[in-house]
XYZ file of C-alpha atoms in Angstrom:
525
model
C 0.000 0.000 0.000
C 2.826 2.399 0.867
C 4.214 1.836 -2.633
C 0.820 2.662 -4.126
C 0.673 5.864 -2.057
C 4.171 6.807 -3.190
C 3.205 6.260 -6.817
C 0.055 8.372 -6.446
C 2.125 11.076 -4.759
C 4.453 11.183 -7.750
C 1.393 11.288 -10.018
C 0.111 14.259 -8.038
C 3.369 16.141 -8.485
C 3.364 15.500 -12.217
C -0.299 16.477 -12.520
C 0.696 20.041 -11.687
C 2.750 20.177 -14.869
C 0.889 20.559 -18.165
C 1.384 17.497 -20.401
C 3.010 19.574 -23.114
C 5.673 20.716 -20.642
C 6.296 17.183 -19.410
C 7.068 15.926 -22.888
C 9.662 18.574 -23.812
C 12.723 16.919 -22.344
C 14.129 14.017 -20.386
C 13.594 13.553 -16.676
C 16.269 15.422 -14.740
C 18.862 13.446 -12.821
C 17.687 14.989 -9.540
C 14.116 13.923 -10.203
C 15.253 10.456 -11.267
C 17.289 10.167 -8.062
C 14.279 11.157 -5.938
C 12.089 8.661 -7.780
C 14.586 5.852 -7.294
C 14.910 6.679 -3.583
C 11.131 6.743 -3.187
C 10.784 3.350 -4.827
C 13.679 1.916 -2.814
C 12.211 3.237 0.451
C 8.891 1.549 -0.251
C 10.424 -1.738 -1.434
C 8.306 -4.673 -0.432
C 5.027 -2.762 -0.350
C 3.879 -4.021 -3.724
C 0.509 -3.258 -5.219
C -1.748 -6.237 -5.615
C -3.532 -7.368 -8.720
C -7.080 -8.658 -8.549
C -7.538 -12.283 -7.604
C -8.339 -13.185 -11.197
C -4.903 -11.954 -12.329
C -6.075 -8.819 -14.000
C -4.942 -5.315 -13.082
C -7.055 -3.985 -10.258
C -9.822 -1.409 -10.497
C -7.614 1.229 -8.864
C -5.626 1.411 -12.098
C -8.794 2.289 -13.998
C -9.708 4.952 -11.428
C -6.218 6.482 -11.595
C -6.403 6.537 -15.373
C -9.457 8.796 -15.189
C -8.078 11.121 -12.512
C -6.541 13.779 -14.775
C -3.357 14.543 -16.628
C -0.962 13.048 -14.073
C -0.604 9.607 -15.609
C -0.550 11.023 -19.129
C 2.308 13.322 -18.135
C 4.269 10.424 -16.649
C 3.566 8.258 -19.691
C 5.057 10.925 -21.985
C 8.245 11.540 -20.005
C 11.592 10.822 -21.629
C 14.309 8.872 -19.778
C 17.042 10.733 -17.901
C 20.383 11.167 -19.662
C 22.357 8.715 -17.588
C 23.864 5.248 -17.660
C 22.971 4.613 -14.012
C 21.012 1.326 -14.092
C 19.123 2.092 -10.855
C 17.843 5.415 -12.187
C 16.897 3.942 -15.556
C 15.180 0.927 -13.993
C 13.173 3.215 -11.689
C 12.198 5.470 -14.600
C 11.005 2.664 -16.879
C 9.159 0.976 -14.006
C 7.236 4.149 -13.239
C 6.529 4.994 -16.886
C 5.522 1.411 -17.638
C 2.997 1.432 -14.805
C 1.587 4.759 -15.975
C 1.292 3.616 -19.584
C -0.421 0.427 -18.506
C -2.945 2.410 -16.461
C -3.959 4.544 -19.451
C -4.240 1.571 -21.792
C -0.966 1.835 -23.742
C -0.307 -1.795 -23.096
C 2.346 -2.688 -25.668
C 4.336 0.404 -24.714
C 3.925 -0.554 -21.054
C 5.285 -4.042 -21.679
C 8.269 -2.578 -23.564
C 9.006 -0.171 -20.695
C 8.769 -2.879 -18.052
C 11.058 -5.134 -20.089
C 13.574 -2.271 -20.242
C 13.217 -1.841 -16.476
C 13.983 -5.542 -16.021
C 17.014 -5.291 -18.312
C 18.458 -2.298 -16.431
C 17.505 -3.954 -13.159
C 19.959 -6.767 -13.854
C 22.803 -4.280 -13.232
C 21.044 -2.239 -10.543
C 21.882 -2.397 -6.844
C 19.105 -0.452 -5.119
C 15.926 -0.975 -7.128
C 13.464 -3.672 -6.059
C 13.795 -6.087 -8.976
C 11.015 -8.355 -7.760
C 8.573 -5.446 -8.105
C 9.626 -4.957 -11.736
C 8.930 -8.589 -12.599
C 5.647 -8.498 -10.647
C 4.466 -5.553 -12.742
C 5.687 -7.249 -15.922
C 3.734 -10.356 -14.934
C 0.540 -8.331 -14.648
C 1.020 -6.695 -18.042
C 1.993 -9.872 -19.901
C -0.623 -12.138 -18.312
C -3.436 -9.705 -19.013
C -2.548 -8.551 -22.505
C 0.005 -10.901 -24.063
C 0.355 -14.416 -22.676
C -0.486 -16.098 -19.387
C 2.534 -18.377 -19.690
C 4.978 -15.539 -20.364
C 3.476 -13.648 -17.473
C 3.868 -16.583 -15.111
C 7.532 -16.877 -16.097
C 8.029 -13.285 -14.921
C 6.142 -13.987 -11.712
C 8.427 -16.944 -11.015
C 11.382 -14.569 -11.451
C 9.758 -12.116 -9.044
C 9.381 -14.883 -6.466
C 13.005 -15.987 -6.884
C 14.235 -12.399 -6.393
C 12.501 -11.900 -3.052
C 14.921 -11.627 -0.117
C 14.746 -14.254 2.593
C 12.691 -11.997 4.849
C 10.644 -10.771 1.878
C 11.696 -7.165 2.513
C 9.157 -7.139 5.341
C 10.654 -9.403 7.975
C 8.352 -8.021 10.641
C 5.400 -9.330 8.699
C 6.756 -12.847 8.865
C 7.384 -12.506 12.598
C 4.030 -10.848 13.243
C 1.280 -12.358 11.063
C -1.240 -9.839 12.443
C 0.252 -7.250 10.087
C -0.857 -9.265 7.098
C 0.840 -11.752 4.771
C 4.107 -10.905 3.004
C 4.588 -10.590 -0.733
C 5.827 -14.159 -0.939
C 2.306 -15.256 -0.047
C 0.735 -13.069 -2.743
C 3.179 -14.332 -5.360
C 2.685 -18.001 -4.453
C -1.101 -17.640 -4.428
C -1.034 -15.896 -7.814
C 1.135 -18.702 -9.220
C -1.447 -21.225 -8.023
C -4.267 -19.262 -9.683
C -2.315 -18.587 -12.874
C -1.224 -22.161 -13.524
C -4.697 -23.477 -12.668
C -6.205 -20.964 -15.080
C -4.313 -22.489 -18.016
C -4.707 -26.094 -16.889
C -1.181 -26.611 -15.523
C -2.463 -28.278 -12.371
C 0.765 -30.050 -11.404
C 2.612 -26.735 -11.228
C -0.292 -25.193 -9.349
C -0.078 -27.998 -6.780
C 3.677 -27.416 -6.368
C 3.185 -23.757 -5.520
C 0.231 -24.584 -3.287
C 2.472 -26.961 -1.310
C 5.004 -24.141 -0.854
C 2.236 -21.803 0.281
C 0.878 -24.385 2.727
C 4.352 -24.900 4.187
C 4.752 -21.142 4.605
C 1.437 -21.021 6.457
C 2.560 -23.774 8.820
C 5.759 -21.925 9.664
C 3.822 -18.708 10.242
C 1.542 -20.594 12.617
C 4.523 -21.888 14.585
C 5.735 -18.317 15.037
C 2.265 -17.225 16.113
C 2.092 -20.059 18.664
C 5.315 -18.816 20.221
C 4.050 -15.250 20.490
C 0.643 -15.589 22.145
C -1.940 -18.208 23.159
C -4.554 -19.492 20.747
C -7.310 -17.630 22.600
C -5.851 -14.314 21.546
C -5.543 -14.797 17.808
C -7.616 -15.778 14.752
C -8.328 -19.433 14.050
C -6.252 -19.056 10.873
C -3.293 -16.772 10.334
C -3.287 -14.676 7.138
C -0.843 -17.007 5.395
C -2.941 -20.080 6.170
C -6.040 -18.254 4.982
C -4.327 -17.425 1.687
C -3.338 -21.078 1.273
C -6.850 -22.297 2.011
C -8.313 -19.865 -0.491
C -5.792 -20.959 -3.119
C -6.718 -24.605 -2.487
C -10.415 -23.768 -2.908
C -9.867 -21.909 -6.181
C -7.624 -24.673 -7.513
C -10.301 -27.253 -6.688
C -12.951 -25.138 -8.404
C -10.758 -24.705 -11.488
C -10.437 -28.478 -11.698
C -14.210 -28.860 -11.475
C -14.095 -30.253 -7.913
C -16.788 -27.906 -6.628
C -17.917 -30.250 -3.861
C -14.350 -30.184 -2.546
C -14.079 -26.409 -2.882
C -17.294 -25.581 -1.011
C -16.244 -26.594 2.544
C -12.896 -24.849 2.090
C -14.565 -21.537 1.305
C -17.103 -22.013 4.096
C -14.223 -22.495 6.519
C -12.742 -19.206 5.354
C -16.035 -17.341 5.739
C -16.216 -18.580 9.348
C -12.816 -17.133 10.306
C -13.079 -14.165 12.667
C -10.504 -11.690 13.862
C -8.371 -11.906 10.726
C -6.673 -8.479 10.525
C -6.790 -6.632 7.247
C -7.325 -3.118 6.010
C -9.730 -4.643 3.476
C -11.353 -7.274 5.694
C -14.915 -6.491 4.581
C -13.969 -6.484 0.902
C -12.106 -9.777 1.245
C -15.003 -11.410 3.103
C -17.399 -10.118 0.443
C -15.239 -11.675 -2.273
C -15.279 -14.992 -0.400
C -19.074 -15.019 -0.376
C -19.058 -14.234 -4.105
C -16.697 -17.176 -4.636
C -18.974 -19.403 -2.570
C -21.920 -18.240 -4.665
C -20.078 -19.143 -7.879
C -19.283 -22.605 -6.513
C -22.907 -23.190 -5.484
C -24.078 -22.190 -8.967
C -21.856 -24.913 -10.422
C -23.401 -27.340 -7.927
C -26.890 -26.316 -9.183
C -27.804 -24.960 -5.748
C -28.943 -21.624 -7.104
C -31.143 -20.698 -4.144
C -28.181 -20.911 -1.781
C -25.981 -19.158 -4.338
C -28.306 -16.158 -4.455
C -28.135 -15.865 -0.655
C -24.339 -15.716 -0.848
C -24.325 -13.091 -3.611
C -26.705 -10.907 -1.586
C -24.652 -11.451 1.552
C -21.555 -10.264 -0.342
C -23.329 -6.967 -1.079
C -24.515 -6.544 2.511
C -21.022 -7.058 3.939
C -19.470 -4.151 2.040
C -22.590 -1.954 2.054
C -22.856 -1.850 5.849
C -19.209 -0.866 6.375
C -18.573 2.657 7.635
C -16.839 4.759 4.962
C -17.093 1.895 2.505
C -15.778 2.388 -1.007
C -18.851 2.552 -3.297
C -16.807 0.771 -5.946
C -16.722 -2.317 -3.702
C -20.517 -2.221 -3.410
C -20.938 -1.846 -7.170
C -18.555 -4.745 -7.819
C -20.506 -6.992 -5.434
C -23.767 -5.947 -7.101
C -22.282 -6.877 -10.469
C -21.913 -10.516 -9.388
C -25.573 -10.661 -8.368
C -26.638 -8.992 -11.629
C -24.705 -11.595 -13.644
C -26.325 -14.368 -11.605
C -29.844 -12.983 -12.127
C -29.248 -12.656 -15.868
C -27.909 -16.213 -16.031
C -31.097 -17.390 -14.298
C -33.256 -15.562 -16.841
C -34.561 -13.135 -14.195
C -34.098 -10.245 -16.548
C -36.334 -7.645 -14.889
C -34.494 -7.997 -11.592
C -31.126 -7.985 -13.333
C -32.059 -4.853 -15.278
C -33.241 -3.023 -12.152
C -30.069 -3.936 -10.269
C -27.887 -2.898 -13.215
C -29.569 0.502 -13.340
C -29.066 0.856 -9.588
C -25.335 0.221 -10.060
C -25.107 3.093 -12.533
C -27.112 5.360 -10.217
C -24.833 4.533 -7.292
C -21.750 5.299 -9.369
C -23.237 8.664 -10.416
C -24.132 9.567 -6.831
C -20.498 9.220 -5.837
C -19.112 11.228 -8.717
C -18.041 8.322 -10.917
C -18.566 7.966 -14.631
C -21.836 6.364 -15.718
C -20.228 4.781 -18.758
C -17.367 2.333 -18.922
C -17.527 -1.096 -17.295
C -20.286 -0.156 -14.832
C -22.773 0.060 -17.736
C -21.921 -3.345 -19.206
C -24.330 -5.416 -17.031
C -27.249 -3.235 -18.150
C -26.337 -3.578 -21.818
C -25.896 -7.330 -21.369
C -29.315 -7.859 -19.819
C -30.970 -5.748 -22.529
C -29.221 -7.887 -25.139
C -30.368 -11.046 -23.361
C -33.969 -9.850 -23.727
C -33.504 -9.296 -27.453
C -33.580 -5.500 -27.061
C -30.550 -5.192 -29.306
C -31.145 -1.589 -30.364
C -31.132 -0.365 -26.757
C -28.207 -2.611 -25.913
C -26.116 -1.437 -28.861
C -26.731 2.209 -27.970
C -25.141 1.539 -24.561
C -22.387 -0.683 -25.966
C -21.464 2.024 -28.477
C -21.180 4.612 -25.689
C -19.002 2.227 -23.686
C -16.708 1.625 -26.655
C -16.378 5.377 -27.244
C -15.744 5.940 -23.551
C -12.967 3.354 -23.520
C -11.329 4.257 -26.830
C -8.418 5.889 -24.961
C -8.164 3.001 -22.503
C -7.424 -0.097 -24.550
C -6.479 -2.106 -21.488
C -9.838 -1.672 -19.795
C -11.609 -2.306 -23.114
C -9.827 -5.616 -23.565
C -10.586 -6.693 -19.997
C -14.261 -5.771 -19.943
C -15.564 -5.631 -23.517
C -13.373 -7.420 -26.064
C -14.571 -10.939 -25.154
C -18.183 -10.003 -24.348
C -20.401 -12.518 -26.144
C -23.594 -10.527 -25.516
C -22.119 -7.523 -27.320
C -21.016 -9.590 -30.288
C -24.380 -11.341 -30.555
C -26.095 -7.947 -30.461
C -23.879 -6.741 -33.306
C -24.950 -9.775 -35.338
C -28.644 -9.490 -34.506
C -28.565 -5.715 -34.878
C -27.465 -5.904 -38.508
C -23.769 -5.208 -37.906
C -22.373 -8.682 -38.589
C -19.489 -7.275 -40.620
C -18.238 -5.376 -37.568
C -18.749 -8.483 -35.445
C -16.369 -10.516 -37.653
C -13.309 -8.440 -36.775
C -14.320 -8.144 -33.130
C -14.896 -11.895 -32.768
C -11.628 -12.775 -34.519
C -9.742 -10.492 -32.116
C -11.561 -11.972 -29.117
C -10.868 -15.543 -30.256
C -7.160 -14.776 -30.533
C -7.121 -13.182 -27.073
C -8.912 -16.148 -25.492
C -6.596 -18.632 -27.205
C -3.611 -16.808 -25.712
C -5.209 -16.536 -22.290
C -6.789 -19.986 -21.913
C -5.400 -22.033 -24.796
C -6.968 -22.822 -28.196
C -8.795 -25.910 -26.911
C -10.648 -24.128 -24.113
C -14.433 -23.961 -24.494
C -14.405 -20.149 -24.412
C -11.927 -20.062 -27.304
C -14.053 -22.513 -29.303
C -17.228 -20.525 -28.591
C -15.633 -17.327 -29.830
C -14.343 -18.962 -33.016
C -17.862 -20.287 -33.598
C -19.255 -16.804 -33.041
C -16.777 -15.437 -35.582
C -17.983 -18.082 -38.040
C -21.612 -17.095 -37.428
C -20.649 -13.458 -38.023
C -19.133 -14.406 -41.372
C -22.233 -16.356 -42.280
C -24.533 -13.428 -41.468
C -22.295 -10.948 -43.277
C -22.578 -12.944 -46.512
C -19.449 -15.109 -46.451
C -21.471 -18.324 -46.397
C -18.677 -20.712 -47.371
C -16.256 -19.575 -44.648
C -19.028 -19.318 -42.087
C -20.273 -22.824 -42.819
C -16.796 -24.347 -42.540
C -16.179 -22.528 -39.266
C -19.475 -23.574 -37.716
C -19.122 -27.214 -38.741
C -15.615 -27.207 -37.270
C -16.311 -25.478 -33.952
C -19.880 -26.396 -32.988
C -19.168 -30.037 -32.028
C -16.341 -28.853 -29.750
C -18.577 -26.235 -28.142
C -21.318 -28.777 -27.390
C -18.875 -31.411 -26.166
C -17.012 -29.036 -23.844
C -20.250 -27.612 -22.483
C -21.516 -31.119 -21.743
C -18.325 -31.798 -19.788
C -19.182 -29.053 -17.299
C -16.111 -26.982 -18.125
C -18.142 -24.041 -19.404
C -18.920 -21.116 -17.114
C -22.001 -21.875 -15.048
C -22.597 -18.185 -14.346
C -22.909 -17.627 -18.096
C -25.499 -20.294 -18.796
C -28.160 -17.943 -20.199
C -25.735 -16.401 -22.695
C -24.292 -19.812 -23.543
C -27.690 -21.371 -24.190
C -28.748 -18.538 -26.491
C -25.371 -18.565 -28.238
C -25.600 -22.271 -28.944
C -29.165 -21.911 -30.200
C -27.973 -19.187 -32.587
C -25.046 -21.315 -33.739
C -27.247 -24.346 -34.418
C -29.874 -22.256 -36.218
C -27.182 -20.561 -38.289
C -25.558 -23.838 -39.266
C -28.841 -25.493 -40.214
C -29.976 -22.492 -42.241
C -26.677 -22.470 -44.121
C -26.833 -26.212 -44.751
C -30.415 -25.967 -45.979
C -29.405 -23.215 -48.397
C -26.299 -25.041 -49.590
C -27.982 -28.454 -49.852
C -31.734 -27.993 -50.367
C -33.933 -31.093 -50.135
C -31.100 -33.089 -48.568
C -32.584 -35.308 -45.798
C -29.166 -35.462 -44.153
C -29.573 -31.799 -43.193
C -32.683 -32.582 -41.146
C -30.918 -35.513 -39.512
C -27.978 -33.258 -38.645
C -30.340 -30.721 -37.100
C -32.020 -33.381 -34.973
C -28.638 -34.660 -33.749
C -27.449 -31.157 -32.855
C -30.688 -30.377 -31.031
C -30.345 -33.592 -29.040
C -26.748 -32.743 -28.165
C -27.736 -29.268 -26.984
C -30.673 -30.595 -24.957
C -28.519 -33.278 -23.363
C -25.971 -30.674 -22.374
C -28.480 -28.410 -20.677
C -30.290 -31.099 -18.691
């Protein structure tokens, strides 16, 4: 957190300088020295990424705060060969560029920071590789990102730069815990379960050693039932189990975490809210939707009743419930909640467009109100045109948006969007993942509707069997069932219509349609 405050402080200083002034020359050596000293003084206080591996919402908020980040992003490096100063400069500029959506430039800067860091003596090299992990995993390649995260872990000092946190677990877990947990999540996300288990074992061992230290310091009656490191390990185990489809195994682990009391954290309410959201997701996969809804509502209540709560945390918790209601086909409730999210954001001075409007557009699209949905989607796209990073995280792989483009008579636009999304998903999850196959099928449907019947037909015949098979296996997202069902209905209808046009009066077409309908029905039972 201290590092985040230091970074915002530097942003504030730069915000006083008009952007055109900031771009006229290189950073002075004095300023570079102060920056390096600030970063060195806050070494070990790394910013966290969201639990799903993406950059956190704070980056989006900073990106909208004014000219500060833009000024930093346009700075030129100091005229020096000092590797510490250069590493500090490129680390800061890379973070700023990432926050305003200049993702490729951010990756290049962070790679330069890592290169200069190899010769540096004072800069926190693990922080450089942590930031590079976030940029690569989100925008380039999960595997490349995880390689950088492994480097960040290896570069941590024995006491993690925060030895007091290892000796006193009440202050919260050290960076080593965050890095190990993220390695568990990251490898599980791309199906590398053996590696995920290896890092989970390291995390579990770290939790045991932290508990031994806690036992020596005070009696069990005076401390939480789990120390922060053990809690992180238990959460990682639950998420790994859920990623492997072992939802029955994951449920009691999360319930144990929600029962822990006295766990110190500056974000205790937010973390507990996220746990109830996770439990809700698990219960959805177990087809216990009534219990899941209770957990999603509980997640909202936990953050809403906090004194001085961040309204963004409330909106984020509401988003999970809105997605659940839409997936259950309870569109009126989902629409009302989505509008309430926008109202809440406006009341607290936030922008009404951007990601907060996506749930409303999605539920309008789900109801077939494509004109209304596209009007909102178009505003979101315009609002995010200067923030490519946020666009790629929240909009680029949105199936509801792409289906609305197709149904709204803009199939030609949908082709390029779906191709880009399919490539992104293949990088993130692998080409064989059900989400990658669904997006390739959606691209094929877009081609079909835009008049390229031959290419569309080949694509649909290739991808649809994979989509149905993977969905039947249970690997598809349970919280996306409404969208998935409508998508598959559109894909089947599109394929059959194309086959009927290409091969009129062919009885095999009717037989194919019956087989596909049976496959879809069997999957949804």
